[in-house]
Coordinates of C-alpha atoms and ligand atoms in Angstrom, one line a residue:
X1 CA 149.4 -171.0 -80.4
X2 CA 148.9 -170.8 -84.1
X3 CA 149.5 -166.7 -84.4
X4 CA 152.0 -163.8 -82.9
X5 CA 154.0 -160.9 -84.2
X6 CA 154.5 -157.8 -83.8
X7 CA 151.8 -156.4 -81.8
X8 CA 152.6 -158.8 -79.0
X9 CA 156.6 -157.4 -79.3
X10 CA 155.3 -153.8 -78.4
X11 CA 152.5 -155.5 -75.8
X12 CA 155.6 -157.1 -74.1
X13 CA 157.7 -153.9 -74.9
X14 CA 155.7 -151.4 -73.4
X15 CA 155.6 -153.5 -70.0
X16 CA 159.2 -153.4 -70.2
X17 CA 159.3 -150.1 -70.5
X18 CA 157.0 -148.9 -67.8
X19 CA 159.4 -151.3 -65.7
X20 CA 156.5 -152.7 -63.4
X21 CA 155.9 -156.4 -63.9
X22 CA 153.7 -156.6 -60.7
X23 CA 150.2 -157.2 -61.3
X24 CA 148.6 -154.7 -58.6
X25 CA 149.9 -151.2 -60.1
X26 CA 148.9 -147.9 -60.8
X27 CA 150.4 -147.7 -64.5
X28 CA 149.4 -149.9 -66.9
X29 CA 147.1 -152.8 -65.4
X30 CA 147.9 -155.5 -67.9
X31 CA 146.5 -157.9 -65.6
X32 CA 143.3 -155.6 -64.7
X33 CA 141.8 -155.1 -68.9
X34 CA 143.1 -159.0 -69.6
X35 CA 140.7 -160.3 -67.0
X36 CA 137.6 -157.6 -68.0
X37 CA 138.4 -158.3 -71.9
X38 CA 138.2 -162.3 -71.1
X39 CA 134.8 -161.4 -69.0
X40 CA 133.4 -159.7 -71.8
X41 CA 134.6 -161.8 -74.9
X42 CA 133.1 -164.8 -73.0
X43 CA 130.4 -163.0 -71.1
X44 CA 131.0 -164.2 -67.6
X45 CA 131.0 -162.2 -64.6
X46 CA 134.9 -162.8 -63.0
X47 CA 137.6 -164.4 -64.8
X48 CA 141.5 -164.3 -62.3
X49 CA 144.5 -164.7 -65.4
X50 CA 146.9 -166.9 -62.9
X51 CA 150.1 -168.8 -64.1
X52 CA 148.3 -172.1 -65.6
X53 CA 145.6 -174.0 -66.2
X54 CA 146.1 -176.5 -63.9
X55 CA 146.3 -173.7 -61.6
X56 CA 142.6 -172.4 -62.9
X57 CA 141.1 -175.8 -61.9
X58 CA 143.4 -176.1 -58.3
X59 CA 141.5 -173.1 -57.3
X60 CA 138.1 -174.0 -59.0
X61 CA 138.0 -177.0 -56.7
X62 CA 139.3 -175.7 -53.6
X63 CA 136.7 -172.8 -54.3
X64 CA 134.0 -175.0 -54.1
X65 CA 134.7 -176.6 -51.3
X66 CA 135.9 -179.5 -52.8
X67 CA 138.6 -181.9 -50.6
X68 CA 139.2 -184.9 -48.9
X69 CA 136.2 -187.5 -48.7
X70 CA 134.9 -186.5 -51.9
X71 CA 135.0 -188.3 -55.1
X72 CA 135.5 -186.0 -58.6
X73 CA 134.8 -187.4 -61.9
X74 CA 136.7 -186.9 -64.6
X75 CA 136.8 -188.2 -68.2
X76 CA 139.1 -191.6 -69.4
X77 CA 140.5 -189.2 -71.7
X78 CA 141.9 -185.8 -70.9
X79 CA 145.4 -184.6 -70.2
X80 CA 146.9 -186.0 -66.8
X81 CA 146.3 -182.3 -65.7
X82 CA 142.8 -182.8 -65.2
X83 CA 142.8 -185.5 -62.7
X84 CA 146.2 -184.6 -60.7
X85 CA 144.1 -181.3 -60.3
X86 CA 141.6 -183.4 -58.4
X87 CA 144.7 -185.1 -56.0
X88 CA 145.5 -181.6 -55.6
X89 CA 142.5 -180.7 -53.6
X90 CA 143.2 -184.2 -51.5
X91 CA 139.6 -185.4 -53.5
X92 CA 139.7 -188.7 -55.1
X93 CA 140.0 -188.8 -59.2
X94 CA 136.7 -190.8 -60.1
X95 CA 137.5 -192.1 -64.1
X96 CA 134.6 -192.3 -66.0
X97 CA 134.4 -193.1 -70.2
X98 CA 134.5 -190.7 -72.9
X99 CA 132.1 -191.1 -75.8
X100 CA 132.3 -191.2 -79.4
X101 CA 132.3 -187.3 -79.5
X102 CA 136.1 -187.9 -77.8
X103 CA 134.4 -186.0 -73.9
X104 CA 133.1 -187.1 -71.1
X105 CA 130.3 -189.7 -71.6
X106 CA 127.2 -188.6 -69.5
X107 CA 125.7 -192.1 -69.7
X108 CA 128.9 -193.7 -67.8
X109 CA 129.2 -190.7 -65.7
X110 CA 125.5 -191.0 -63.8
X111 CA 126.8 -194.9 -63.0
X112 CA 130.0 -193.5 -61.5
X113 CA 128.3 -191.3 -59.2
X114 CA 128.3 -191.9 -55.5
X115 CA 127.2 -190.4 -52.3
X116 CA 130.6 -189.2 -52.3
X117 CA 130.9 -187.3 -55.5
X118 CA 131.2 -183.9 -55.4
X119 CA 131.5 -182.9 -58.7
X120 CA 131.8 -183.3 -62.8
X121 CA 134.7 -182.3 -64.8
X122 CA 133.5 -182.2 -68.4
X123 CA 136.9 -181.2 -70.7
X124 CA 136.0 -180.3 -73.9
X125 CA 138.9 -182.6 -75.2
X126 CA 141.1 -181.0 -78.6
X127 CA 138.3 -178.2 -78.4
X128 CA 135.6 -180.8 -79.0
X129 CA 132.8 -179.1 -77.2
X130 CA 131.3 -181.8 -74.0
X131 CA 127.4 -182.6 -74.0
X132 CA 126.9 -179.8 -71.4
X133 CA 122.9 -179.8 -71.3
X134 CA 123.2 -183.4 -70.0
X135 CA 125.8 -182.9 -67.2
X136 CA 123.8 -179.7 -66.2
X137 CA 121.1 -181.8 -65.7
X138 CA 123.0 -184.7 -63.9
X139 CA 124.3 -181.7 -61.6
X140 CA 120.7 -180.9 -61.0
X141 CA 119.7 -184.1 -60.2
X142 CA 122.6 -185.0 -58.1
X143 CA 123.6 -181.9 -56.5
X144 CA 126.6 -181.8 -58.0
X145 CA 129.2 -179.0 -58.8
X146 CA 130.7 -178.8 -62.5
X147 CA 134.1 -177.8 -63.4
X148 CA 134.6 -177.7 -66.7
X149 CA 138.1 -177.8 -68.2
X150 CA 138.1 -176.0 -71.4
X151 CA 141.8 -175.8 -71.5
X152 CA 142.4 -177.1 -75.0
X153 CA 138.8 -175.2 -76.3
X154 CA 139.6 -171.3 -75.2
X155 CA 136.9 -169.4 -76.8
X156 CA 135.0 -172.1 -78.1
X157 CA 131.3 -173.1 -77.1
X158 CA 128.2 -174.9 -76.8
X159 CA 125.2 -173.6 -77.8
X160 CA 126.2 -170.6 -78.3
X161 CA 128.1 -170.4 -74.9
X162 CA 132.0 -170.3 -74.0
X163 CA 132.8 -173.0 -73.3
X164 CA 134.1 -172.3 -69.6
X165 CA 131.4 -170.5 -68.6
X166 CA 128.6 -173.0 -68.4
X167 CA 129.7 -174.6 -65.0
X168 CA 129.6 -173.2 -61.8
X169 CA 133.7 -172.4 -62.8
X170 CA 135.6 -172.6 -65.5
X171 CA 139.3 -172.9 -66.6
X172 CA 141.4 -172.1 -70.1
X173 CA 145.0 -172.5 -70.6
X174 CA 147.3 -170.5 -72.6
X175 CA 150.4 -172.8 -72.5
X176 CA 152.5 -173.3 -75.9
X177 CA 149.9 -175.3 -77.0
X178 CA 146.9 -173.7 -76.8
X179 CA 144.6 -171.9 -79.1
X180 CA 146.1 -168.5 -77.8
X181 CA 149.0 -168.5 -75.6
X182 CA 151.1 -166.0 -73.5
X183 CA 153.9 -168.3 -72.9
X184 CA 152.1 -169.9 -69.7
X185 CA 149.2 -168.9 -68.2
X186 CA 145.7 -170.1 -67.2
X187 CA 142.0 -168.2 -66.5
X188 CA 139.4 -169.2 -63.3
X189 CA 136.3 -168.3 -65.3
X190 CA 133.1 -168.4 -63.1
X191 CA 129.5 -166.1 -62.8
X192 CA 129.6 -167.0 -58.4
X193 CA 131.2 -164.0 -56.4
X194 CA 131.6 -166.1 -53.6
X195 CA 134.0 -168.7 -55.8
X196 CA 135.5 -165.8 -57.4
X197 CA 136.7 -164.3 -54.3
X198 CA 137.7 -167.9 -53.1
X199 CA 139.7 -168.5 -55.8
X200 CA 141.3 -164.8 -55.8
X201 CA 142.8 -165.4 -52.0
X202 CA 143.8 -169.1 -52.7
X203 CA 145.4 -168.3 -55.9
X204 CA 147.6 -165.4 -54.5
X205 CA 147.5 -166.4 -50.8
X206 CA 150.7 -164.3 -50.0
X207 CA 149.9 -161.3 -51.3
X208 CA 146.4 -160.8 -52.3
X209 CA 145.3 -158.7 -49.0
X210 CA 148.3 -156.4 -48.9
X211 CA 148.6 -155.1 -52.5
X212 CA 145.9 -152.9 -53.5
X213 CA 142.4 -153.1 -52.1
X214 CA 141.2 -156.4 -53.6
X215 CA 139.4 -157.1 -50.9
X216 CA 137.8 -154.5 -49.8
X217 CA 134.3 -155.3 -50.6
X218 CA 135.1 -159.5 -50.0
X219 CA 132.7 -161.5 -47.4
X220 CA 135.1 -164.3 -47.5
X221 CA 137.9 -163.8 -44.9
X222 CA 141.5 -164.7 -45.7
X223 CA 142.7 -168.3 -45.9
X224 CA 145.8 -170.3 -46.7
X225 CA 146.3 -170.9 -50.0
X226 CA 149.4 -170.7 -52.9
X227 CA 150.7 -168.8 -55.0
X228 CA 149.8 -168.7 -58.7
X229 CA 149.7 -164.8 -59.6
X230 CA 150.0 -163.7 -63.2
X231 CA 152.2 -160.6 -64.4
X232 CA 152.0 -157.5 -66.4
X233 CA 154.1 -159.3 -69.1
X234 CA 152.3 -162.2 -69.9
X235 CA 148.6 -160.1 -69.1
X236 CA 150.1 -157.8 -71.7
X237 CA 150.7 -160.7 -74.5
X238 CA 147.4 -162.2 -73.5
X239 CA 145.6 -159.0 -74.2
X240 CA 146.7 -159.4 -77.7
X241 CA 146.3 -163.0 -78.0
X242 CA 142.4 -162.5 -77.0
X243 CA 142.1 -159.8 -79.4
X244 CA 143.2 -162.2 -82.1
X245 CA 140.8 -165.5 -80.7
X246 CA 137.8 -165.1 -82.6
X247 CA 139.8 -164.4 -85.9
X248 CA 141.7 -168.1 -85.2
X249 CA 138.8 -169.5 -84.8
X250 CA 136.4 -168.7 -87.3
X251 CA 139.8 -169.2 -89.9
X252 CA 140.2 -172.9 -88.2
X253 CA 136.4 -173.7 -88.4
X254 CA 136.2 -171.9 -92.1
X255 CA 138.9 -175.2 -92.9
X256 CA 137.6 -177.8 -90.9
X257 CA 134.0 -177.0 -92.6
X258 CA 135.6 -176.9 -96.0
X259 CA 137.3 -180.3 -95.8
X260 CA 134.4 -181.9 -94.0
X261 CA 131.9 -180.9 -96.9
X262 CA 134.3 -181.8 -99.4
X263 CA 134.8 -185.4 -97.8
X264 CA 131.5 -186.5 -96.1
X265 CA 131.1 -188.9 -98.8
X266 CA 133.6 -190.5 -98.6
X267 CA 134.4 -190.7 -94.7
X268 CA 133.5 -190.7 -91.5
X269 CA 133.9 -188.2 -89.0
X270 CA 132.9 -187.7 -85.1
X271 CA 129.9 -186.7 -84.0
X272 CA 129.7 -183.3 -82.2
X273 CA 128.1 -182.0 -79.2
X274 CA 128.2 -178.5 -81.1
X275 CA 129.8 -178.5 -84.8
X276 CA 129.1 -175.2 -84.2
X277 CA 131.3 -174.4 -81.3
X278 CA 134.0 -176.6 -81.8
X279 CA 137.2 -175.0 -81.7
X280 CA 138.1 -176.8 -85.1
X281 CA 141.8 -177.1 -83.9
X282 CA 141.4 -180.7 -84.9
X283 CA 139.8 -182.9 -87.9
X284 CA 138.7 -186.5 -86.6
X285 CA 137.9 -188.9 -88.8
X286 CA 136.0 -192.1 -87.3
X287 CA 136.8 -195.9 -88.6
X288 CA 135.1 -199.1 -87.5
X289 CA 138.1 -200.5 -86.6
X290 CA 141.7 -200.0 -85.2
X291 CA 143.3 -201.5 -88.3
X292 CA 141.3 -199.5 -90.5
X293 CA 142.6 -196.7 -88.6
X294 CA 146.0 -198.0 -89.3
X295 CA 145.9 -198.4 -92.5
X296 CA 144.5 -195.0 -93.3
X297 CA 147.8 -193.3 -91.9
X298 CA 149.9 -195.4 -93.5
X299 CA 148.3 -194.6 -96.9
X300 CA 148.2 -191.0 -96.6
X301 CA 151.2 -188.7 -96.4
X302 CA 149.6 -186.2 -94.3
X303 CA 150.7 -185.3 -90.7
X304 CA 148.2 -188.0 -88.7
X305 CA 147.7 -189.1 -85.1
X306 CA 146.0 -191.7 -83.5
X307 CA 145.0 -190.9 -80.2
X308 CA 145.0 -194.2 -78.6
X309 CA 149.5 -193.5 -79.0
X310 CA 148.8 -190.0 -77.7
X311 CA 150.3 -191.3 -74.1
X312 CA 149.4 -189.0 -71.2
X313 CA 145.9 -188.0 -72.4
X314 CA 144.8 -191.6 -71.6
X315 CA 144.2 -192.5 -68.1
X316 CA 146.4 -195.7 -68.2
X317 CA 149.0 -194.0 -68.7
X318 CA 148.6 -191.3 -66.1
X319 CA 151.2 -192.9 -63.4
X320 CA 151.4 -191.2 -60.8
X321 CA 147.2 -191.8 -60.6
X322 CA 147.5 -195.1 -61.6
X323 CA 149.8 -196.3 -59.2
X324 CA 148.4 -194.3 -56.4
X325 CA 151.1 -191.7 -56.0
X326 CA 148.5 -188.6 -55.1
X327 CA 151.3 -186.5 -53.1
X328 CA 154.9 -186.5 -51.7
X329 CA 154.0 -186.1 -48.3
X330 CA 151.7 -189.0 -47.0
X331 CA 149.6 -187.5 -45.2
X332 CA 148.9 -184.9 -47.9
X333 CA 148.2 -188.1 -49.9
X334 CA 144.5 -188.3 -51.0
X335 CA 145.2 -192.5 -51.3
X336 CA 146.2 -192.3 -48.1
X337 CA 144.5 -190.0 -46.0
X338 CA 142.3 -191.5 -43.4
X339 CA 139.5 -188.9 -44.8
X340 CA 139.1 -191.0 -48.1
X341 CA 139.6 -194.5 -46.9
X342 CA 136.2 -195.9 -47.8
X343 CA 136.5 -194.6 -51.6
X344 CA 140.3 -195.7 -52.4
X345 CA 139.4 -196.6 -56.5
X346 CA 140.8 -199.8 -58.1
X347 CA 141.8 -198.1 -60.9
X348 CA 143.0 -200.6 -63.7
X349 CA 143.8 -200.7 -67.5
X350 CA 141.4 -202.3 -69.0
X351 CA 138.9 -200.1 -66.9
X352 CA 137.3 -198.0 -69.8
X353 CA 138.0 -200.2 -72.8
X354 CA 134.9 -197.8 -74.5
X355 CA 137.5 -195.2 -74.7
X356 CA 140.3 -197.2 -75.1
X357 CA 137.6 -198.9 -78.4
X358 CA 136.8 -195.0 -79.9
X359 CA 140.8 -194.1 -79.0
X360 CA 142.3 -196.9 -81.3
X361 CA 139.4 -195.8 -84.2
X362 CA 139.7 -192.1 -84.8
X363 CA 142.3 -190.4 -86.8
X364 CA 143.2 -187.1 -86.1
X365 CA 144.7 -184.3 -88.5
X366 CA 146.0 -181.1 -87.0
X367 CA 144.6 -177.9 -88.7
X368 CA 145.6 -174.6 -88.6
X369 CA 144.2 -170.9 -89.3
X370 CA 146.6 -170.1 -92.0
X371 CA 146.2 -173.1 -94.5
X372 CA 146.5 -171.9 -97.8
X373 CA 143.8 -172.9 -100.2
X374 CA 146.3 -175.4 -102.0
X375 CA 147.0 -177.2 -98.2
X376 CA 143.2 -177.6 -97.8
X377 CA 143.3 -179.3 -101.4
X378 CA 145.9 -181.4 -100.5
X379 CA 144.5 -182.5 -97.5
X380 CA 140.9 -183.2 -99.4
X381 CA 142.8 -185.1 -102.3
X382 CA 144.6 -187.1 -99.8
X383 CA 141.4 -188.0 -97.8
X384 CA 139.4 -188.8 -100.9
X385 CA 142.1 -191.3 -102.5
Ligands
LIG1 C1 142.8 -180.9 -70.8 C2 143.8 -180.1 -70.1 N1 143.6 -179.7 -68.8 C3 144.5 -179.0 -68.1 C4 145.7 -178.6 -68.7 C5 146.7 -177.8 -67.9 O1 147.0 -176.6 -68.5 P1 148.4 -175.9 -68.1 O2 149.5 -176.6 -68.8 O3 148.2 -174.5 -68.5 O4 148.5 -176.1 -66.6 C6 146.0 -179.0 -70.0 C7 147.3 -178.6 -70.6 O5 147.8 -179.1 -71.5 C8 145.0 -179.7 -70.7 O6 145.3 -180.1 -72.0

């Protein structure tokens, strides 16, 4: 979250007033204009706010369809999230490399498919926008379903769509850490009624058919599912945080372009699926080796991270996957259920060493809207030297 003041104090405020935190209410309907200002800032039929983003892809997958016997893939790199989303569903987590643009890596994805997948989780990775045309095409080709995860990349996009929106669903996060953030909170973005009103009974299971008349004009009957409802209070910070979005991010990429032109001569960056699009949350700079990597944060005094020590965005350090933890239960364990037993992985360190190659190479450097013109400088001069 890089901005918040005073117009989310009266947001949060005037909920508090009204006294009504429930989503389903005749007064203010925080929850109602958050969801029709995210469907028409990203221009997608149905987005559902819910508590998280992990709780956005949850009820993606179980939307589609998607369970035990199927195979999901999902990128080397991406937060832990992504893949314990897949367990989740009781599907198998299917670990495929990321590319030099830091996503999903089509090439390695099409040899990871099986008769078993099901679907393709692109995550547009630190707002770096995923290679979208190609896994719309493997989709084609395969008859596969695409999830994206855009939940470090709200409002950014690929060719000149949010990113989100381009699969058959879509999730964002607002945590802490996000580009916009109400505290917690997620979005289910898709253009399919039928997922939308999957998602809306799974993701409010209890409640959804008795407040209000949500599903009045619904085919889908109701189902069991959890519970993962938003309130007024957090709709009511979103609203503002949305409102702010595409000032944050033409700010970051007005940065990011100005240090990039100022230093292509004199380093490498990653390439982009969509320079365009990219969120711009993060400059990555591209060595040909790990110890050139190294050395460049240890000459600089800027604030630098190498992703390959960024821990639980890299899939060998992801546990609970690794050592085939998928549930408490065991029978609501995807390793262990009877329904998966011909496509238990081998998962193992050294299985993407690509990613692991591209991880120990880049360098990133966190930007942020509000860098004054003598921050930008500093971080050129530093660069350059
Ligand atoms: C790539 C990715 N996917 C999913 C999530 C889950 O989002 P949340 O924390 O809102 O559940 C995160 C959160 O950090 C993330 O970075």
């Amino acid at each position: 979250m890089y901005r918040i003041g005073q117009e989310e104090k009266e947001a949060a405020a005037r909920v508090i007033d009204a006294k009504n935190f429930f989503k389903v209410n005749d007064g203010l309907k925080e929850v109602e204009h958050a969801e029709k200002e995210i469907e028409e800032k990203f221009g997608c039929r149905h987005a559902i706010v819910m508590t998280s983003g992990k709780a956005a892809l949850i009820s993606a997958l179980t939307a589609l369809g998607i369970g035990p016997g199927d195979e999901v893939i999902v990128p080397a790199y991406t937060y832990i999230a992504t893949a314990m989303a897949v367990l989740a569903v009781g599907a198998i987590p299917v670990i495929a490399e990321s590319d030099e643009t830091m996503t999903l890596d089509p090439v390695d994805t099409e040899k990871k498919i099986s008769k078993h997948t099901k679907a393709i989780m692109p995550v547009h990775i630190q707002g770096f926008p995923c290679n979208m045309d190609a896994f719309c095409t493997l989709a084609e080709k395969y008859n596969l379903k695409i999830v994206e995860d855009a939940c470090q990349a709200d409002g950014g996009s690929y060719k000149g769509k949010r990113l989100g929106t381009i699969g058959d669903a879509g999730a964002l996060s607002f945590n802490q850490y996000k580009v916009i953030s109400c505290g917690e909170g997620g979005a289910l973005l898709t253009n399919e009624d039928i997922l939308f009103q999957r998602a809306l009974i799974y993701h409010d299971s209890s409640a959804v058919s008795f407040f209000g008349n949500q599903m009045d004009s619904f085919s889908e009957s109701m189902f069991g599912g959890v519970e993962y409802r938003t309130n007024e209070l957090n709709a009511a910070v979103l609203r503002v945080q949305i409102s702010r979005l595409d000032g944050i991010l033409a700010d970051l990429r007005r940065v990011k372009k100005t240090i990039m032109d100022s230093c292509k001569d004199a380093v490498s960056f990653i390439p982009s699926n969509d320079i365009e699009g990219d969120c711009a949350t993060t400059l990555a700079l591209r060595f040909d080796s790990a110890a050139e990597a190294v050395a460049f944060t240890e000459k600089v005094t800027l604030g630098t991270t190498i992703p390959i020590n960024t821990g639980k965005h890299i899939y060998k350090h992801w546990t609970p996957v690794m050592e085939k933890r998928g549930a408490f239960h065991p029978l609501m364990d995807p390793f262990k259920m009877e329904a998966n037993k011909e496509i238990i992985p081998d998962y193992h360190e050294n299985m993407c060493p690509k990613t692991l190659d591209i991880l120990s190479r880049t360098v990133y450097i966190g930007l942020n809207p509000d860098m004054s013109e003598g921050d930008i400088e500093n971080i050129i001069r530093e660069i350059r030297k």
